[in-house]
mmCIF file of C-alpha atoms and ligand atoms in Angstrom:
data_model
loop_
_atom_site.group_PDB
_atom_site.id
_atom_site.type_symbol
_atom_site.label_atom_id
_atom_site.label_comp_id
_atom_site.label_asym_id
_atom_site.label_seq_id
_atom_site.Cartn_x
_atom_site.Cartn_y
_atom_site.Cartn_z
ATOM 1 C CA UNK A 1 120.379 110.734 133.651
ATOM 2 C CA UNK A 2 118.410 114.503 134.415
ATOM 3 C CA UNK A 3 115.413 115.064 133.257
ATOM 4 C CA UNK A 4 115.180 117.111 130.214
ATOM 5 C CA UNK A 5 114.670 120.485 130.516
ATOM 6 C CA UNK A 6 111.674 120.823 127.241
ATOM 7 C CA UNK A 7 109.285 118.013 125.878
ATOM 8 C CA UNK A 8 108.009 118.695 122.664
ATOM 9 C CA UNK A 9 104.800 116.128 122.109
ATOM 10 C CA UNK A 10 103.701 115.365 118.844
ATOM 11 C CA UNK A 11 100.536 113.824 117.779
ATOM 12 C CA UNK A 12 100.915 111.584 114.618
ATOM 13 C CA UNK A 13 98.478 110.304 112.550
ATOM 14 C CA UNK A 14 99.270 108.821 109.143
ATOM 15 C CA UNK A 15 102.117 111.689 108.641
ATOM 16 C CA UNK A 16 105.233 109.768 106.713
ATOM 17 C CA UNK A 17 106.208 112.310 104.510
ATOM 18 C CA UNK A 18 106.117 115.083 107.311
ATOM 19 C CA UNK A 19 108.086 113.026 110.024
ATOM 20 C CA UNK A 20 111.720 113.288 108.608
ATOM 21 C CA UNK A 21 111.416 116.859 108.141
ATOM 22 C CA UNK A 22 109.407 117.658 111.534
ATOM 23 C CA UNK A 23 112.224 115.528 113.297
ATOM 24 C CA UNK A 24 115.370 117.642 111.806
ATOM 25 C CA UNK A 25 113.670 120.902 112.054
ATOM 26 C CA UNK A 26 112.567 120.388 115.578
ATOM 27 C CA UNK A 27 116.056 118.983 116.944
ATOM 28 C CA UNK A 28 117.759 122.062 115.016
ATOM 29 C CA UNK A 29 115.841 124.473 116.784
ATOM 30 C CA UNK A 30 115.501 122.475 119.852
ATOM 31 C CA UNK A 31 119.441 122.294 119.775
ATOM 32 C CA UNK A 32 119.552 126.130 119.953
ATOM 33 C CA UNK A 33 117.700 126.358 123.474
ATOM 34 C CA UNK A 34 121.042 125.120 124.834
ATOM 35 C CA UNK A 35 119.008 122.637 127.058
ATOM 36 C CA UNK A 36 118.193 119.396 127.096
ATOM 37 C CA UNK A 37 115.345 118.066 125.325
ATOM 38 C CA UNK A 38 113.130 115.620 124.356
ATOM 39 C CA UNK A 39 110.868 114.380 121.658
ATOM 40 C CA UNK A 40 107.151 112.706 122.385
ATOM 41 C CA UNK A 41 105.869 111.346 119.296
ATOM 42 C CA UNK A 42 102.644 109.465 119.940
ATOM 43 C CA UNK A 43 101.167 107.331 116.881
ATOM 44 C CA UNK A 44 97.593 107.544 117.011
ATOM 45 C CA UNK A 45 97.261 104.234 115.100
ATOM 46 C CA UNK A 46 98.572 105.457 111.801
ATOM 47 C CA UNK A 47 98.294 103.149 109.496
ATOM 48 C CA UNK A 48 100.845 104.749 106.582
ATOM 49 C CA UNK A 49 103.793 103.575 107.346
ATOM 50 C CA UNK A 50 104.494 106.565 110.430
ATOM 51 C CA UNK A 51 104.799 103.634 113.202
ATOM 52 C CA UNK A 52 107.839 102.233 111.642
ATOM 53 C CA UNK A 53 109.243 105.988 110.998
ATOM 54 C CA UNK A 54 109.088 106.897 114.653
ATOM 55 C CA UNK A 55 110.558 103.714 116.110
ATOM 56 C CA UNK A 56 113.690 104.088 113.694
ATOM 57 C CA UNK A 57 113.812 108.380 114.771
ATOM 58 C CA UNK A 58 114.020 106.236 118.593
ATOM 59 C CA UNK A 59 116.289 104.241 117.374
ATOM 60 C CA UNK A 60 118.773 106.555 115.937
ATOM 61 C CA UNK A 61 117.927 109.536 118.498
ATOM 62 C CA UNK A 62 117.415 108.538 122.376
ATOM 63 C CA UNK A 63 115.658 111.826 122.934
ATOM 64 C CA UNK A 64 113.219 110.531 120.898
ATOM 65 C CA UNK A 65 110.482 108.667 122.509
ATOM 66 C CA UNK A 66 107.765 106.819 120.537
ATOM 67 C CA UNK A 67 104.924 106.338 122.347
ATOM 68 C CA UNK A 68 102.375 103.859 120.315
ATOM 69 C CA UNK A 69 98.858 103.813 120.222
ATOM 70 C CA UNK A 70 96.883 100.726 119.556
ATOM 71 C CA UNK A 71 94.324 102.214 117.429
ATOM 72 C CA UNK A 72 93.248 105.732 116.418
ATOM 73 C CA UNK A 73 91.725 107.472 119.458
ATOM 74 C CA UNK A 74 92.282 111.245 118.082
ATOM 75 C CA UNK A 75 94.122 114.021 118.078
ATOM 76 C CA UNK A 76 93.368 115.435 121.637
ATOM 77 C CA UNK A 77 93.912 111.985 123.353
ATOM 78 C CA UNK A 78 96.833 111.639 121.016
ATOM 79 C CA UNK A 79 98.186 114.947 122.777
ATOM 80 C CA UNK A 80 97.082 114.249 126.011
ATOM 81 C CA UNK A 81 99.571 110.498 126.412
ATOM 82 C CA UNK A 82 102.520 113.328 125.028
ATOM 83 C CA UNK A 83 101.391 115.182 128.031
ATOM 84 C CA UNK A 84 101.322 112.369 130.477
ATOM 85 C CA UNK A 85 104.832 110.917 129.409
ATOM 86 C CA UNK A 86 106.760 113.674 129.342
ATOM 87 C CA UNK A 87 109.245 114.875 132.232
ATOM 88 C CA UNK A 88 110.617 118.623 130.909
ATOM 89 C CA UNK A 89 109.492 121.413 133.204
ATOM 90 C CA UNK A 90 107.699 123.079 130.074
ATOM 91 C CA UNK A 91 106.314 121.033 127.306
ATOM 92 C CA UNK A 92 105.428 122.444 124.228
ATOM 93 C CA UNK A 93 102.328 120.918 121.103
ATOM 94 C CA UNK A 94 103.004 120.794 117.803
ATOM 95 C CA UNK A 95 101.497 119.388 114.763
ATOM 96 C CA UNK A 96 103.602 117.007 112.586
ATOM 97 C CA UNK A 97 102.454 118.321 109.430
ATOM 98 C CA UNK A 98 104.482 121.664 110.072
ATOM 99 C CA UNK A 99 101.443 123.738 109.808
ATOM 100 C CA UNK A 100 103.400 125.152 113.137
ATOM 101 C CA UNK A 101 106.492 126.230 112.568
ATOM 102 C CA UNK A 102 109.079 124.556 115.078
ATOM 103 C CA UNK A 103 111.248 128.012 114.735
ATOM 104 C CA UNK A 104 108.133 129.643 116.609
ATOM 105 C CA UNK A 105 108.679 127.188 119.436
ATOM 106 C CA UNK A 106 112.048 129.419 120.382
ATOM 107 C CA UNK A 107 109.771 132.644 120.868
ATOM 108 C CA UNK A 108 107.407 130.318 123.119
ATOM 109 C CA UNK A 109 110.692 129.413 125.345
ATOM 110 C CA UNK A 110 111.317 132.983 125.604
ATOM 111 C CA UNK A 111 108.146 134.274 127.321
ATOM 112 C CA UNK A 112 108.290 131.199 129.589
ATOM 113 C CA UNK A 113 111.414 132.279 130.293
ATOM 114 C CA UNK A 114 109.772 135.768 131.050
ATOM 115 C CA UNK A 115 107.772 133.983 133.549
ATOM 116 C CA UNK A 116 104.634 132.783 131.722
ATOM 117 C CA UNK A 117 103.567 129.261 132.317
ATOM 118 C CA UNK A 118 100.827 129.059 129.578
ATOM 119 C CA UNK A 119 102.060 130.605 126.105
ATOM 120 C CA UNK A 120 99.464 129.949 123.406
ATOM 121 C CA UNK A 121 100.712 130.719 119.720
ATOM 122 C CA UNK A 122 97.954 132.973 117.911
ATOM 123 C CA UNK A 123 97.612 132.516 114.332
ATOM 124 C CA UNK A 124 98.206 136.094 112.374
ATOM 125 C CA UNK A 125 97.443 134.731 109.067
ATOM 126 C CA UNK A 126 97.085 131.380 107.476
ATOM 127 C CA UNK A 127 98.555 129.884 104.350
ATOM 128 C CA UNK A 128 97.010 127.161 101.757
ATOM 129 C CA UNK A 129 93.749 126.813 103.537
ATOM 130 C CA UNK A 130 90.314 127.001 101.730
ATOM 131 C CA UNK A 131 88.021 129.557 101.963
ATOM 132 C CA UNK A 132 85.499 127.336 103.252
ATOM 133 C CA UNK A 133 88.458 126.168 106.441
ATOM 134 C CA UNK A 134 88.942 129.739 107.173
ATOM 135 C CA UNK A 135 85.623 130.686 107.675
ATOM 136 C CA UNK A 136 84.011 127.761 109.613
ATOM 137 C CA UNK A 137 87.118 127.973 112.269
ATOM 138 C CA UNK A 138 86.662 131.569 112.147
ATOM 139 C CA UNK A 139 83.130 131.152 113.137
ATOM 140 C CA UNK A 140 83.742 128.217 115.492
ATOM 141 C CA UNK A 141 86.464 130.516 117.900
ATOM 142 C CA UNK A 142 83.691 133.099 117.679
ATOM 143 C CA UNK A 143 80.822 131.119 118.770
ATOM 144 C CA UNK A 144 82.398 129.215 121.258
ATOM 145 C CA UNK A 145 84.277 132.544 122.610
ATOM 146 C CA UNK A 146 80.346 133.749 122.805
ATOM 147 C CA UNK A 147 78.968 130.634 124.688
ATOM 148 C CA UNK A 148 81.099 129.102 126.989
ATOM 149 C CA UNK A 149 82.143 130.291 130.274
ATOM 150 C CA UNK A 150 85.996 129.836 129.665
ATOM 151 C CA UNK A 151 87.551 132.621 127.380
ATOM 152 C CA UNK A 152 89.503 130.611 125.443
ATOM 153 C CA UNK A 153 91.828 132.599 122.899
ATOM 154 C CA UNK A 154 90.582 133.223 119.381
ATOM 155 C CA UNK A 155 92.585 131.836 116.775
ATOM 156 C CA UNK A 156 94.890 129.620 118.820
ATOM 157 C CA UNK A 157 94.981 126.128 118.340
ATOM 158 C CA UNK A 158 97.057 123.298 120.530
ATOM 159 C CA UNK A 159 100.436 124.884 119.270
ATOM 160 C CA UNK A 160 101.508 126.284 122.837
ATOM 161 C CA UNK A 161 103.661 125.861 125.352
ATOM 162 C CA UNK A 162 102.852 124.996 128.706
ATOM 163 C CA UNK A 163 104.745 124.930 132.474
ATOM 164 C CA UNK A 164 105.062 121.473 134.815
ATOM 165 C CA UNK A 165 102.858 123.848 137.031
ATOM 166 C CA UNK A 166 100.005 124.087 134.789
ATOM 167 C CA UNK A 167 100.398 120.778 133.060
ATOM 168 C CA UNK A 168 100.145 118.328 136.595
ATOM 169 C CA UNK A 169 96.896 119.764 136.666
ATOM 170 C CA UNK A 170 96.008 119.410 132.910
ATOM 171 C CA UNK A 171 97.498 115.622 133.720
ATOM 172 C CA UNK A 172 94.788 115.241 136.466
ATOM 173 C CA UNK A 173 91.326 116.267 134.488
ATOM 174 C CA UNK A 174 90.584 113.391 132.812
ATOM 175 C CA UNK A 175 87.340 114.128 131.213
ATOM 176 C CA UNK A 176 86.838 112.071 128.079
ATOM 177 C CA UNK A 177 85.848 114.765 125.697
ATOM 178 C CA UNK A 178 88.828 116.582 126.191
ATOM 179 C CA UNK A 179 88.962 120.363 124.086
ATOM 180 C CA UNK A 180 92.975 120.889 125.955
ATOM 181 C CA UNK A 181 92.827 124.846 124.295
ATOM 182 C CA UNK A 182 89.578 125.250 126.792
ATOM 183 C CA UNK A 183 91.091 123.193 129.328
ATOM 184 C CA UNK A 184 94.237 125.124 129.536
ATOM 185 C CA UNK A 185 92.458 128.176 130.124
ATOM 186 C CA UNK A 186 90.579 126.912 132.536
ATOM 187 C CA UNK A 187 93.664 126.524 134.844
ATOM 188 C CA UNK A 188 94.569 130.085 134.736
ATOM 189 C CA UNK A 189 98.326 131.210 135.566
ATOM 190 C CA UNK A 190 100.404 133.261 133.752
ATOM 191 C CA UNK A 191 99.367 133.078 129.628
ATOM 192 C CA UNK A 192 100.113 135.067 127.471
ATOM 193 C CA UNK A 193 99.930 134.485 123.199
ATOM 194 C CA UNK A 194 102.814 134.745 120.662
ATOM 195 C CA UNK A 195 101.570 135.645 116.728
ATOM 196 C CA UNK A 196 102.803 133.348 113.826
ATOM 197 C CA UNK A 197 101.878 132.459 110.507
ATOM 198 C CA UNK A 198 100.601 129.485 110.077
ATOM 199 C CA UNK A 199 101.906 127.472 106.979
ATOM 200 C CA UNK A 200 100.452 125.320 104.745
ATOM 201 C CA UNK A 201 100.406 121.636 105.401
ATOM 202 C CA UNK A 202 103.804 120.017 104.386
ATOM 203 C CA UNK A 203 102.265 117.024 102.708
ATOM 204 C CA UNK A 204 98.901 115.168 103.024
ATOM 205 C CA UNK A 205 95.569 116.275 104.287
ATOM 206 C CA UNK A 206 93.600 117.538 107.130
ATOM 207 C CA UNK A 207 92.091 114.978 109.406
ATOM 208 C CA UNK A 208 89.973 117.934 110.417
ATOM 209 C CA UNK A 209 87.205 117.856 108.170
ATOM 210 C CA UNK A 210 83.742 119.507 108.462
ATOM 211 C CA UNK A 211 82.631 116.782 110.426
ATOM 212 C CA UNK A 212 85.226 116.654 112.975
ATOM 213 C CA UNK A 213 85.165 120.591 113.316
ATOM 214 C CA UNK A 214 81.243 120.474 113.756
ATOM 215 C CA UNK A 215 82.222 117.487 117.230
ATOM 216 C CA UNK A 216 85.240 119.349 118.514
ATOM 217 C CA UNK A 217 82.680 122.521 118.391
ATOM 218 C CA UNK A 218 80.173 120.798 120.246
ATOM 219 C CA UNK A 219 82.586 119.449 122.367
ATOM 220 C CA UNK A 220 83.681 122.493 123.484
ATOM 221 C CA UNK A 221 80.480 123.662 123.868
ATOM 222 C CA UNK A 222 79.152 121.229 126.185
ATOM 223 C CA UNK A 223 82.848 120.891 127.247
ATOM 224 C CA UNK A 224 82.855 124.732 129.156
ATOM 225 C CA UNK A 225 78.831 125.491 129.415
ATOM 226 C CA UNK A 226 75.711 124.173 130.055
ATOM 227 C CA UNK A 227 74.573 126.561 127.618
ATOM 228 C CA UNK A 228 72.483 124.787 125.259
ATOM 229 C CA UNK A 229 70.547 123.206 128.339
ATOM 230 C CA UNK A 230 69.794 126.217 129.765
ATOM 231 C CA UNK A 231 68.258 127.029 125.932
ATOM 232 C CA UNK A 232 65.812 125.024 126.866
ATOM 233 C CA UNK A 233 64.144 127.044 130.259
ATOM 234 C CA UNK A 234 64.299 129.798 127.767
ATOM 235 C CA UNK A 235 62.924 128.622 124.472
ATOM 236 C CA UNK A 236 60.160 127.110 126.888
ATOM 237 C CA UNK A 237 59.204 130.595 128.832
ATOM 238 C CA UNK A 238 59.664 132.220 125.441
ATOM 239 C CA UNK A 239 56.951 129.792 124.281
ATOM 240 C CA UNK A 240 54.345 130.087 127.384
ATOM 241 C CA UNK A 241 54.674 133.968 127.238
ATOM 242 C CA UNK A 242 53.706 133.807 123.424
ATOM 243 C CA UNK A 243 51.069 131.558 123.806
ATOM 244 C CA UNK A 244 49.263 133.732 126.678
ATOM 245 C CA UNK A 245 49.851 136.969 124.358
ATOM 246 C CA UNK A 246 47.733 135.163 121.829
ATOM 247 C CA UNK A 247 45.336 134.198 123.924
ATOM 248 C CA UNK A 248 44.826 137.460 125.300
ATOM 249 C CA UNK A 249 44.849 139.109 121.069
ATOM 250 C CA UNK A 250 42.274 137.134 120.354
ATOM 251 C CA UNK A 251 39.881 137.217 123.629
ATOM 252 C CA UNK A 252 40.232 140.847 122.816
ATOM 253 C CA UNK A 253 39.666 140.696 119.034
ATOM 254 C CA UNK A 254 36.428 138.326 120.047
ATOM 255 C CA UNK A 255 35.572 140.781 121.802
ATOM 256 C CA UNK A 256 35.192 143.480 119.834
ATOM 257 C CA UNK A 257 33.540 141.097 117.567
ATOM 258 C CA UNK A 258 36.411 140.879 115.165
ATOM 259 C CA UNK A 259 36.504 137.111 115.378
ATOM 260 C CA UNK A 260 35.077 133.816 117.112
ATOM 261 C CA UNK A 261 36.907 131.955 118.699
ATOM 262 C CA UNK A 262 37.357 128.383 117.057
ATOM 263 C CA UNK A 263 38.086 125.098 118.341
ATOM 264 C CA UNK A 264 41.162 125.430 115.979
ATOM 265 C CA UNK A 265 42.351 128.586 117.801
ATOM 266 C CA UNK A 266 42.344 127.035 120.914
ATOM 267 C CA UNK A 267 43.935 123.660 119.696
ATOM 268 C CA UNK A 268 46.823 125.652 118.280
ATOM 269 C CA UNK A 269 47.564 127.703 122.119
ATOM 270 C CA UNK A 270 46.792 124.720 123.642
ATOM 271 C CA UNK A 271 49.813 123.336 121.399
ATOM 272 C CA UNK A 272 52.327 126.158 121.987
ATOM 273 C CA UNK A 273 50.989 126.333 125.695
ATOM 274 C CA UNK A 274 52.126 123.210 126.417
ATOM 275 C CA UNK A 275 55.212 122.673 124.331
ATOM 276 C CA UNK A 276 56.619 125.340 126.517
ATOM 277 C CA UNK A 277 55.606 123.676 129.563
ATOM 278 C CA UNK A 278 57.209 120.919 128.510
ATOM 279 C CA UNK A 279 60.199 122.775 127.266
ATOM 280 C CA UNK A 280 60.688 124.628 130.416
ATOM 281 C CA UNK A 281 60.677 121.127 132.273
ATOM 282 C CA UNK A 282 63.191 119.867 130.634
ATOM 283 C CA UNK A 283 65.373 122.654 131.117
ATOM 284 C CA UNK A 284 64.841 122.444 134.672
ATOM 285 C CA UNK A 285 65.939 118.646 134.694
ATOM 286 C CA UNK A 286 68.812 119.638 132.553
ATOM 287 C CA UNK A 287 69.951 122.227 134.846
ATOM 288 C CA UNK A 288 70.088 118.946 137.268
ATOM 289 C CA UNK A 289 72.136 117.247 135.064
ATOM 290 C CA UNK A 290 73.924 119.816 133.889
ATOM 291 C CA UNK A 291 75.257 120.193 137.809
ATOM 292 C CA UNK A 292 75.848 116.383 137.998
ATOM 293 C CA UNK A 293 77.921 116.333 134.955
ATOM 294 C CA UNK A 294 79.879 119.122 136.225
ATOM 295 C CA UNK A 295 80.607 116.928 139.185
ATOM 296 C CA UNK A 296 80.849 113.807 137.078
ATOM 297 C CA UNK A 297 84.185 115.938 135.506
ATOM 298 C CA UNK A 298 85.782 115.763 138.953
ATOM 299 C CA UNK A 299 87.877 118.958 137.937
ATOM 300 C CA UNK A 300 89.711 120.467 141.204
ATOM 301 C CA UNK A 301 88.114 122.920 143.019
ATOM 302 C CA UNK A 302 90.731 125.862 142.519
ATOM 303 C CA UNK A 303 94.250 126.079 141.680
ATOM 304 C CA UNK A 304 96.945 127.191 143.672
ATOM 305 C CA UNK A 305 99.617 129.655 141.546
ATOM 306 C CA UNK A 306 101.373 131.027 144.940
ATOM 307 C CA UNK A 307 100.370 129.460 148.715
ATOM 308 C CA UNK A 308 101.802 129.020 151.830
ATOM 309 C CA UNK A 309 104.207 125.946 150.438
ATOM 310 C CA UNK A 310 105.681 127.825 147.679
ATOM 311 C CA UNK A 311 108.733 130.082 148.298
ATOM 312 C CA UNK A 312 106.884 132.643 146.597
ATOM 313 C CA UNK A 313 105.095 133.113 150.110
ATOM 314 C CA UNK A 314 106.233 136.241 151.406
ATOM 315 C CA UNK A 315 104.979 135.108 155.433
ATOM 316 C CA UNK A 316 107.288 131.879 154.595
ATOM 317 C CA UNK A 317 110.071 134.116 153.669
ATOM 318 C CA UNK A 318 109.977 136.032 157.152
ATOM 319 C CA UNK A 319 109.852 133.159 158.886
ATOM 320 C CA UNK A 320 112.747 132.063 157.714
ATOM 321 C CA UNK A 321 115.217 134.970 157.915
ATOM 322 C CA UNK A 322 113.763 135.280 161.600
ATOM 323 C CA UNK A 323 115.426 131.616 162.355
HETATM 324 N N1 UDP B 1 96.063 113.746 114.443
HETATM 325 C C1 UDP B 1 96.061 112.692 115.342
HETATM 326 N N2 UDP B 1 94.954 111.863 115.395
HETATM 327 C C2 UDP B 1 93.860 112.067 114.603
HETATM 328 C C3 UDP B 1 93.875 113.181 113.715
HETATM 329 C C4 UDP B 1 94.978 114.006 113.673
HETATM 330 O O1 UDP B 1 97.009 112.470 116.084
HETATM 331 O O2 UDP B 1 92.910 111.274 114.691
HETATM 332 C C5 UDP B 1 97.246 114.636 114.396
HETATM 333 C C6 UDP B 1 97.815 114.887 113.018
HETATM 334 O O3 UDP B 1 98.768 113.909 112.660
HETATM 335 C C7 UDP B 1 98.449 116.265 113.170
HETATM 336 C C8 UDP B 1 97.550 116.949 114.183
HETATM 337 O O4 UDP B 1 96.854 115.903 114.852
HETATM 338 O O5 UDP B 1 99.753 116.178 113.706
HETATM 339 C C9 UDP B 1 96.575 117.931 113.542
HETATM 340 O O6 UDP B 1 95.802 117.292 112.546
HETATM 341 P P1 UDP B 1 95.501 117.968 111.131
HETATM 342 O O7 UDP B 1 96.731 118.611 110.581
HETATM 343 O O8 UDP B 1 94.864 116.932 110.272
HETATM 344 O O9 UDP B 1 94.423 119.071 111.524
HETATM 345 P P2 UDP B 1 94.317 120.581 110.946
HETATM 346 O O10 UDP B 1 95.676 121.208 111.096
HETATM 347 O O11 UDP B 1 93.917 120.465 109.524
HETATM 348 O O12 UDP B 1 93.269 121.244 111.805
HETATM 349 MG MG1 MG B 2 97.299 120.458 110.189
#
């Protein structure tokens, strides 16, 4: 039996009521490519009811493959087993609870077919979210668009689809706090994004709440930048300078007579003195450890898009016709 041609990979995670629904409206559009396909659905240790769903969509469907968890370990784990089991030459991430439309999927297809090997879906507009939702992810694309050095998209979310070329790298950085949107712009290639509406949640709720936006934030954050390490040099040379401006404000003011200087003067640039001292210590040793944790990732050095083994070589090419 060939490999199929797409994988879609779906994290699940106590989604029942969406699976039925995901299932027909991703093999109806899925049966439009004309291709073959397949169907990841990883349980992430759902405890609804969704284990039992998926093994009976395998059972019915062979494109469907279950692949079960055996406990919760998150969404972007959840994602990345989808991403290590599949076999298409592009896969594409959705969400079960049909916040992504599987319809968009066939205007992903089309710019990979274009030639793209990462194509993100950008959210236009969302439907049936708070107020409160819209502006904290609002804010957190921002901020970590500001701080990190990987521009990742703003307003795109795991709903994308990517090339075998991209992915076997995705497959081989296996950091443990894994953001995959920052990660798969990190490779590079070909991306490009495709707008959509997102919907409102079939049925159920988020498992995103405040708190796990606030540690996929931070994630990313200390995923992509040593940033808030750095903070430290600064907030600490920030703190020295101010301290000697004082100083010199109020040798000048005794001076002049203005004031004396008190013990309690001193005490307090003593204080700011040396917090900065401090400060700026620490930001040297986290520069230090900032490096070793960039080597503790083990990401490749650079990636490869066109090289001397790929027929894309145009000195390979001449070679050839010249035999
Ligand atoms: N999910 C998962 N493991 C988790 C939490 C969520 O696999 O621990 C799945 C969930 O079933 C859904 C997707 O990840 O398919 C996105 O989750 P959710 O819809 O709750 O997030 P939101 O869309 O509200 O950001
Ligand atoms: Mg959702």
């Amino acid at each position: 039996m060939s490999d199929p041609v797409f994988s879609v990979i779906v994290p699940v995670y106590n989604e029942l009521e969406n699976l039925p629904l995901l299932y027909s409206r991703v093999s109806d559009v899925m049966n439009q490519t004309g291709e073959k396909w397949e169907l990841i659905l990883v349980d992430d240790g759902s405890s609804d009811g969704s284990t039992d769903s998926i093994r009976e969509l395998a059972q019915q469907d062979d494109r469907v493959r279950p692949v079960i968890f055996a406990r919760n370990f998150g969404h972007q784990i959840a994602v990345t087993a989808g991403m290590d089991y599949s076999r298409g030459q592009a896969v594409v991430i959705i969400d079960a609870d049909l916040q992504d439309p599987p319809e968009v999927i066939l205007d992903l297809i089309a710019k990979w077919r274009e030639g793209y090997q990462v194509v993100y879906a950008v959210r236009s507009e969302r439907e049936g979210e708070s107020w409160f939702k819209l502006t904290t992810a609002s804010l957190f694309y921002k901020l970590i668009y500001k701080i990190t050095d990987v521009k990742m998209p703003l307003n795109t979310g795991d709903f994308r689809l990517i090339d075998r070329k991209a992915l076997t790298i995705l497959n081989q950085m296996r950091e443990r706090n894994r953001i995959l949107r920052g990660m798969g712009a990190w490779v590079g290639f070909r991306q490009i994004g495709v707008e959509y509406k997102r919907a409102a949640r079939h049925a159920g709720q988020t498992h995103y709440p405040l708190k796990n936006m606030l540690r996929l934030a931070m994630n990313a954050v200390t995923g992509f930048s040593i940033f808030p390490l750095q903070m430290l040099t600064t907030a600490g040379a920030f703190l020295v300078g101010l301290s000697l401006l004082l100083l010199l404000i109020y040798l000048c003011l005794a001076a002049f007579g203005k004031i004396d200087l008190t013990y309690v003067l001193a005490a307090w640039l003593t204080m700011i003195f040396l917090a900065g001292v401090l400060l700026i210590g620490m930001g040297v040793l986290g520069e230090y450890i900032g490096r070793i944790y960039d080597e503790a990732k083990g990401r490749p050095l650079y990636i490869v898009a066109e090289g001397p083994d790929t027929a894309l070589d145009p000195t390979r090419l001449d070679r050839e016709t010249e035999k």
